[in-house]
């Protein structure tokens, strides 16, 4: 049995831990051979491979990123892409694929599965917005990095009587903001699922200063102001392009800081954590989850249980249909958001 | 409504986060008054209290330990203890108690509940060995500290061709060893649930050196050698007292290191992480879990749902009978241990 | 003897360690009383004080920020400011002041000293740009935070074949960029002292990709392109205001990332570390240096050696004239920069 | 020019940073070839080499340990050792050696230098006990690890009213204990240079409890009780062997904890940090210092300035005679110790 492995989409702490577990158990328990495909679906599409065995996965457990590289290549958008993949797999003698990635990568996996390719999936989303699983790896690392930044910012906020706005990842789902905000003791948490009222935010800011403390606001990159009759209540307009075609006011973090400053007269600063959240060594939780996803994925290959994807339920790893990796997003519901609201202001 | 809060047993990162959440929601949403009891059940027993309100919980979220102090006092072992507690609660006008602690503390809470005291419990065990809940707070912090130590020890093991034995917490359950060992890439993990064969351990050590790498062994403090006809296969005897009444060979970590050195001729060193694992700032996971336990505990008080304890199931906080906090231990089962065994040797 | 203490300017990890050491030694060894002044020179100017004794400094050693608060108030810019300070000090019975701050704060201290106020200074600049001392506290913490961010970004750069630009503090001096860049293994380091050639930067970027690695560029916030005949070689113009009066292209980090993207066709992203660098718990080096500055400052008060400032020379703390805290900046010289250049490309 | 590189003695964070800098500058600026010798002086003695060039040093900057391995082999204790080294160097065409190590490794280097071998040295001692240089790399990492452990232990000490004894590295010099103790806010620091009075230590413990706080004692592994007429005042005897030839009471940490418990009746626990202090990723200071030592070492080779060793003076790297790496130890002097004593009790 020869198994191909690939990683697609944005990088995420824990990818290497998955690869290592797949290979270690595949070689040690099942006697499989492995082929590493470079840069996501680009690898099988173009037949670009890299050696993958126990020596190649040695020492990678604590390392962020992916030793296989990544890309967003979609073979279904390439003329004859599927045929080329099938041909390349046949040429390389690859019997099964382990595909590690997010919605796009697993979407391709699902369709290839329907077309007869033997695929097992491992879900990856640093935003933790996948319905099928309690948690995805990488999320815990991102939340800890954001929390540590918030811990650090508290002292500056206090010493300078300043508002600090921390923009974290989360385009569609506010999980990172919610968890990091609760863990870091934020005074306001703004998420995409709950459009915010700028006046209410400013009221929290002022309430906080009245208690002689300085507020920290955690905001998902995808958070938006609530609209009333087409107006979102923000004076500063985002999304306009300047003469060079670049967006004028960066993200919601910058925009919010400026708006709060204008409205309350308090100094406000934005910190945009950006890529720091998705790099570097994974936390213990993420290494443990990613390792277990890998072990169970190769078991699924061994069982011939293709078209499945690994998921965490409680403390168990279960197999669910691969299609669930591409379904509806897991969003923060109002009751979950209400837990953070207890600490607002 | 006046609510008393106490923390009992060994300290655990996240205790302060629970206290803060109980008080913040209790004051902010329900308008309750609070009384802090000092040092576990000693507080209500002796009527030793401390002021507890929003100002007292400010800034404590990231801090380890417990602002209320702790002890192992058991009022049921004190003549007239229960009556004194009831009298003190009545004198202080305390209508309900939130008790945060482990098996012993919650055991007292259960019995007091049967005797008519209004108690809600929050479970605490850094060893994570409670059946009722997927995880307890403090565990994730301990695992991360142990993993970081293992990460550091890898380089020394490699550079000096030495065996390093890392002893972690876990008297009856091997969860910390299992998670930290898997996350840290240990070559052997030894836990209380699976008595080990010293010859097998030495075989792993030698197999590892044959691959030109140095082994890291993670061992729970409660791990023991397998016995065959009353013999445990270890040459060095533990548990003997010296002339001063002190145990001669420290813990299993020291003993194992010396035994491996004697048997394989390889230099071996033990590192006993000890109290470092239970102190200091909690991880994001532990702050989030502890905060949510606190929020739900005060909701239970509000609902008059006494005799219950908070538990994590998947990502939900649920209420279970308080008696479950004192029941059977959650142990590592053979299938879970087998996940770590993939990486042995 | 009654001693006043104040902290001025931007916050910096280690301020609390200085305050604690001043008070602990002042009370314990010399039997002094203390008065804390709030918010820099605003405190003595407006007579706003806070209790300051051993209980107030307990537990503050590991905490960032300053328990005394800070501001940029300059009493020499306030009508009758000096007289009001003198009057307030007399009213409060304050015999001497320990002023902890940067160029501005110590500039005021120097002038007040000339006017007969007994002042001892402790220098503070997170940028480490003070000639009189080998290092200032806070700098080591900032460098470690920046280095850890760079460590994390390496894996993302590699996995996505992306250029990552990390903007760090340093308006006039490039010490943080130089140290963090060398410690983090940056491929290019750009500092204010050495105007950069954008074409050369892009050549390094391309050279790096040719070796199949992705570049990390560390840039001081004050770094600027080299000008030739009034042209700085950058296509994108910075500093222009948009309709709301806000600067269009944020800092040099953003501008550089976009320019590199335009010129090389490689994806480039900027990470602006900002305030995270100056908050939170200090490193061991900063706690040790800040504590020693505090101990020596109170010794100087005891010796009546006013008009002096503490400085680190090798491993010794020495006293230098206060005026040295406000003199010429310590800049990165070409030989020091050349050490980092070894690793460019 | 072909240059050999070796690392000897105990491992130390920063060794890889030195190796990388030597090779990167040697190849990039001077066009040298390199040979890596395995396991200290064992490498040239037995002719065991490993490839060493730019690809081999890629990515090693943040990694602890040494990619070249280490040993304590002394060729002067091997029959014909020196001749074998000379012959091996000649066979391999090695013109010069960069030897990175402590007293023993540099002692060999010095003697070989006298015998005509071209050697440049880089000093390494995690204990920081070398007179020739302000600091050695690895020390700052060890101090930070110890400080973080102390930070964590404070909360346990407080919550349980317990004495915590932290044993850190330092056989002959107390630098790690002094710096970590000052940075961590220890209540007592005990170092080899200042034999301690156990009664005084217990008095500090009791004074601390009277203030309602729990003490943290930091002790160097080489600290000893003061002797009066042949008695050291400790009831518990150390150094005795048990039936298996193992020392009965571990190190000074364990012994001190038990003695304090016996004398004061307060619960006391020892934490022995051990190897964790010397492993893992170096701090920014250590990476910066180690990198600069490497850059200057290869410059010394280029200048033909053999028989020299790198040293830090203030912020400059200077060359000193190699013999200084093996001379008198740099010990903590009474004035330096007095700085920590301010905080005792």
PDB file of C-alpha atoms in Angstrom, chain A residues 9-11 39 64-66 70 141 145 152-153 155-156 159-162 236 242-244 246-248 258 269 271 275-276 278-281, chain C residues 9-11 39 64-66 70 141 145 152-153 155-156 159-162 236 242-244 246-248 258 269 271 275-276 278-281:
ATOM      1  CA  UNK A   9      -4.842  26.211   2.267  1.00  0.00           C
ATOM      2  CA  UNK A  10      -3.511  28.637   4.895  1.00  0.00           C
ATOM      3  CA  UNK A  11      -0.939  27.259   7.268  1.00  0.00           C
ATOM      4  CA  UNK A  39       1.941  22.454  -2.183  1.00  0.00           C
ATOM      5  CA  UNK A  64       4.711  25.248  12.758  1.00  0.00           C
ATOM      6  CA  UNK A  65       3.936  25.418   9.060  1.00  0.00           C
ATOM      7  CA  UNK A  66       3.998  22.331   6.856  1.00  0.00           C
ATOM      8  CA  UNK A  70       0.794  24.526   0.670  1.00  0.00           C
ATOM      9  CA  UNK A 141      -2.463  28.120  19.485  1.00  0.00           C
ATOM     10  CA  UNK A 145      -1.074  33.971  21.136  1.00  0.00           C
ATOM     11  CA  UNK A 152       0.643  42.469  27.595  1.00  0.00           C
ATOM     12  CA  UNK A 153      -1.625  45.255  26.385  1.00  0.00           C
ATOM     13  CA  UNK A 155      -0.508  47.205  31.333  1.00  0.00           C
ATOM     14  CA  UNK A 156      -0.111  49.739  28.551  1.00  0.00           C
ATOM     15  CA  UNK A 159      -0.528  53.151  32.366  1.00  0.00           C
ATOM     16  CA  UNK A 160      -1.593  55.480  29.578  1.00  0.00           C
ATOM     17  CA  UNK A 161      -5.359  55.637  30.036  1.00  0.00           C
ATOM     18  CA  UNK A 162      -5.699  54.499  26.466  1.00  0.00           C
ATOM     19  CA  UNK A 236     -15.125  56.853   8.846  1.00  0.00           C
ATOM     20  CA  UNK A 242      -6.748  55.453  -2.704  1.00  0.00           C
ATOM     21  CA  UNK A 243      -5.013  56.562  -5.904  1.00  0.00           C
ATOM     22  CA  UNK A 244      -2.876  53.428  -5.920  1.00  0.00           C
ATOM     23  CA  UNK A 246      -5.024  50.301  -1.949  1.00  0.00           C
ATOM     24  CA  UNK A 247      -7.682  50.329   0.689  1.00  0.00           C
ATOM     25  CA  UNK A 248      -7.505  53.537   2.644  1.00  0.00           C
ATOM     26  CA  UNK A 258     -10.030  55.971  14.999  1.00  0.00           C
ATOM     27  CA  UNK A 269      -4.652  52.439  19.295  1.00  0.00           C
ATOM     28  CA  UNK A 271      -2.936  46.256  17.273  1.00  0.00           C
ATOM     29  CA  UNK A 275       0.112  36.263  10.730  1.00  0.00           C
ATOM     30  CA  UNK A 276       1.753  35.895  14.127  1.00  0.00           C
ATOM     31  CA  UNK A 278      -0.924  31.224  12.656  1.00  0.00           C
ATOM     32  CA  UNK A 279       2.792  30.516  12.896  1.00  0.00           C
ATOM     33  CA  UNK A 280       5.147  28.852  15.249  1.00  0.00           C
ATOM     34  CA  UNK A 281       5.092  25.917  17.563  1.00  0.00           C
TER      35      UNK A 281
ATOM     36  CA  UNK C   9       6.752  58.989  29.233  1.00  0.00           C
ATOM     37  CA  UNK C  10       5.810  55.795  27.391  1.00  0.00           C
ATOM     38  CA  UNK C  11       5.472  52.693  29.492  1.00  0.00           C
ATOM     39  CA  UNK C  39       1.155  60.346  36.074  1.00  0.00           C
ATOM     40  CA  UNK C  64       4.427  45.522  33.200  1.00  0.00           C
ATOM     41  CA  UNK C  65       3.285  49.124  33.119  1.00  0.00           C
ATOM     42  CA  UNK C  66       3.622  51.414  36.115  1.00  0.00           C
ATOM     43  CA  UNK C  70       2.414  58.090  33.422  1.00  0.00           C
ATOM     44  CA  UNK C 141      11.699  42.417  26.704  1.00  0.00           C
ATOM     45  CA  UNK C 145       8.749  39.700  21.948  1.00  0.00           C
ATOM     46  CA  UNK C 152       6.511  32.263  14.431  1.00  0.00           C
ATOM     47  CA  UNK C 153       6.491  34.029  11.083  1.00  0.00           C
ATOM     48  CA  UNK C 155       6.966  28.920   9.281  1.00  0.00           C
ATOM     49  CA  UNK C 156       4.271  30.930   7.513  1.00  0.00           C
ATOM     50  CA  UNK C 159       4.790  27.346   3.877  1.00  0.00           C
ATOM     51  CA  UNK C 160       3.320  30.027   1.643  1.00  0.00           C
ATOM     52  CA  UNK C 161       6.376  31.296  -0.226  1.00  0.00           C
ATOM     53  CA  UNK C 162       5.547  34.756   1.044  1.00  0.00           C
ATOM     54  CA  UNK C 236       4.024  54.387  -3.222  1.00  0.00           C
ATOM     55  CA  UNK C 242      -6.986  61.139   3.200  1.00  0.00           C
ATOM     56  CA  UNK C 243     -10.236  63.094   3.393  1.00  0.00           C
ATOM     57  CA  UNK C 244     -10.484  62.460   7.119  1.00  0.00           C
ATOM     58  CA  UNK C 246      -5.682  60.187   8.442  1.00  0.00           C
ATOM     59  CA  UNK C 247      -2.469  59.037   6.899  1.00  0.00           C
ATOM     60  CA  UNK C 248      -3.207  56.880   3.912  1.00  0.00           C
ATOM     61  CA  UNK C 258       3.176  46.714  -0.910  1.00  0.00           C
ATOM     62  CA  UNK C 269       2.467  40.886   4.140  1.00  0.00           C
ATOM     63  CA  UNK C 271       2.998  42.599  10.613  1.00  0.00           C
ATOM     64  CA  UNK C 275       2.176  48.160  21.600  1.00  0.00           C
ATOM     65  CA  UNK C 276       2.579  44.455  22.273  1.00  0.00           C
ATOM     66  CA  UNK C 278       6.076  47.465  25.396  1.00  0.00           C
ATOM     67  CA  UNK C 279       3.634  45.686  27.651  1.00  0.00           C
ATOM     68  CA  UNK C 280       3.564  42.719  29.930  1.00  0.00           C
ATOM     69  CA  UNK C 281       5.945  41.004  32.225  1.00  0.00           C
TER      70      UNK C 281
END
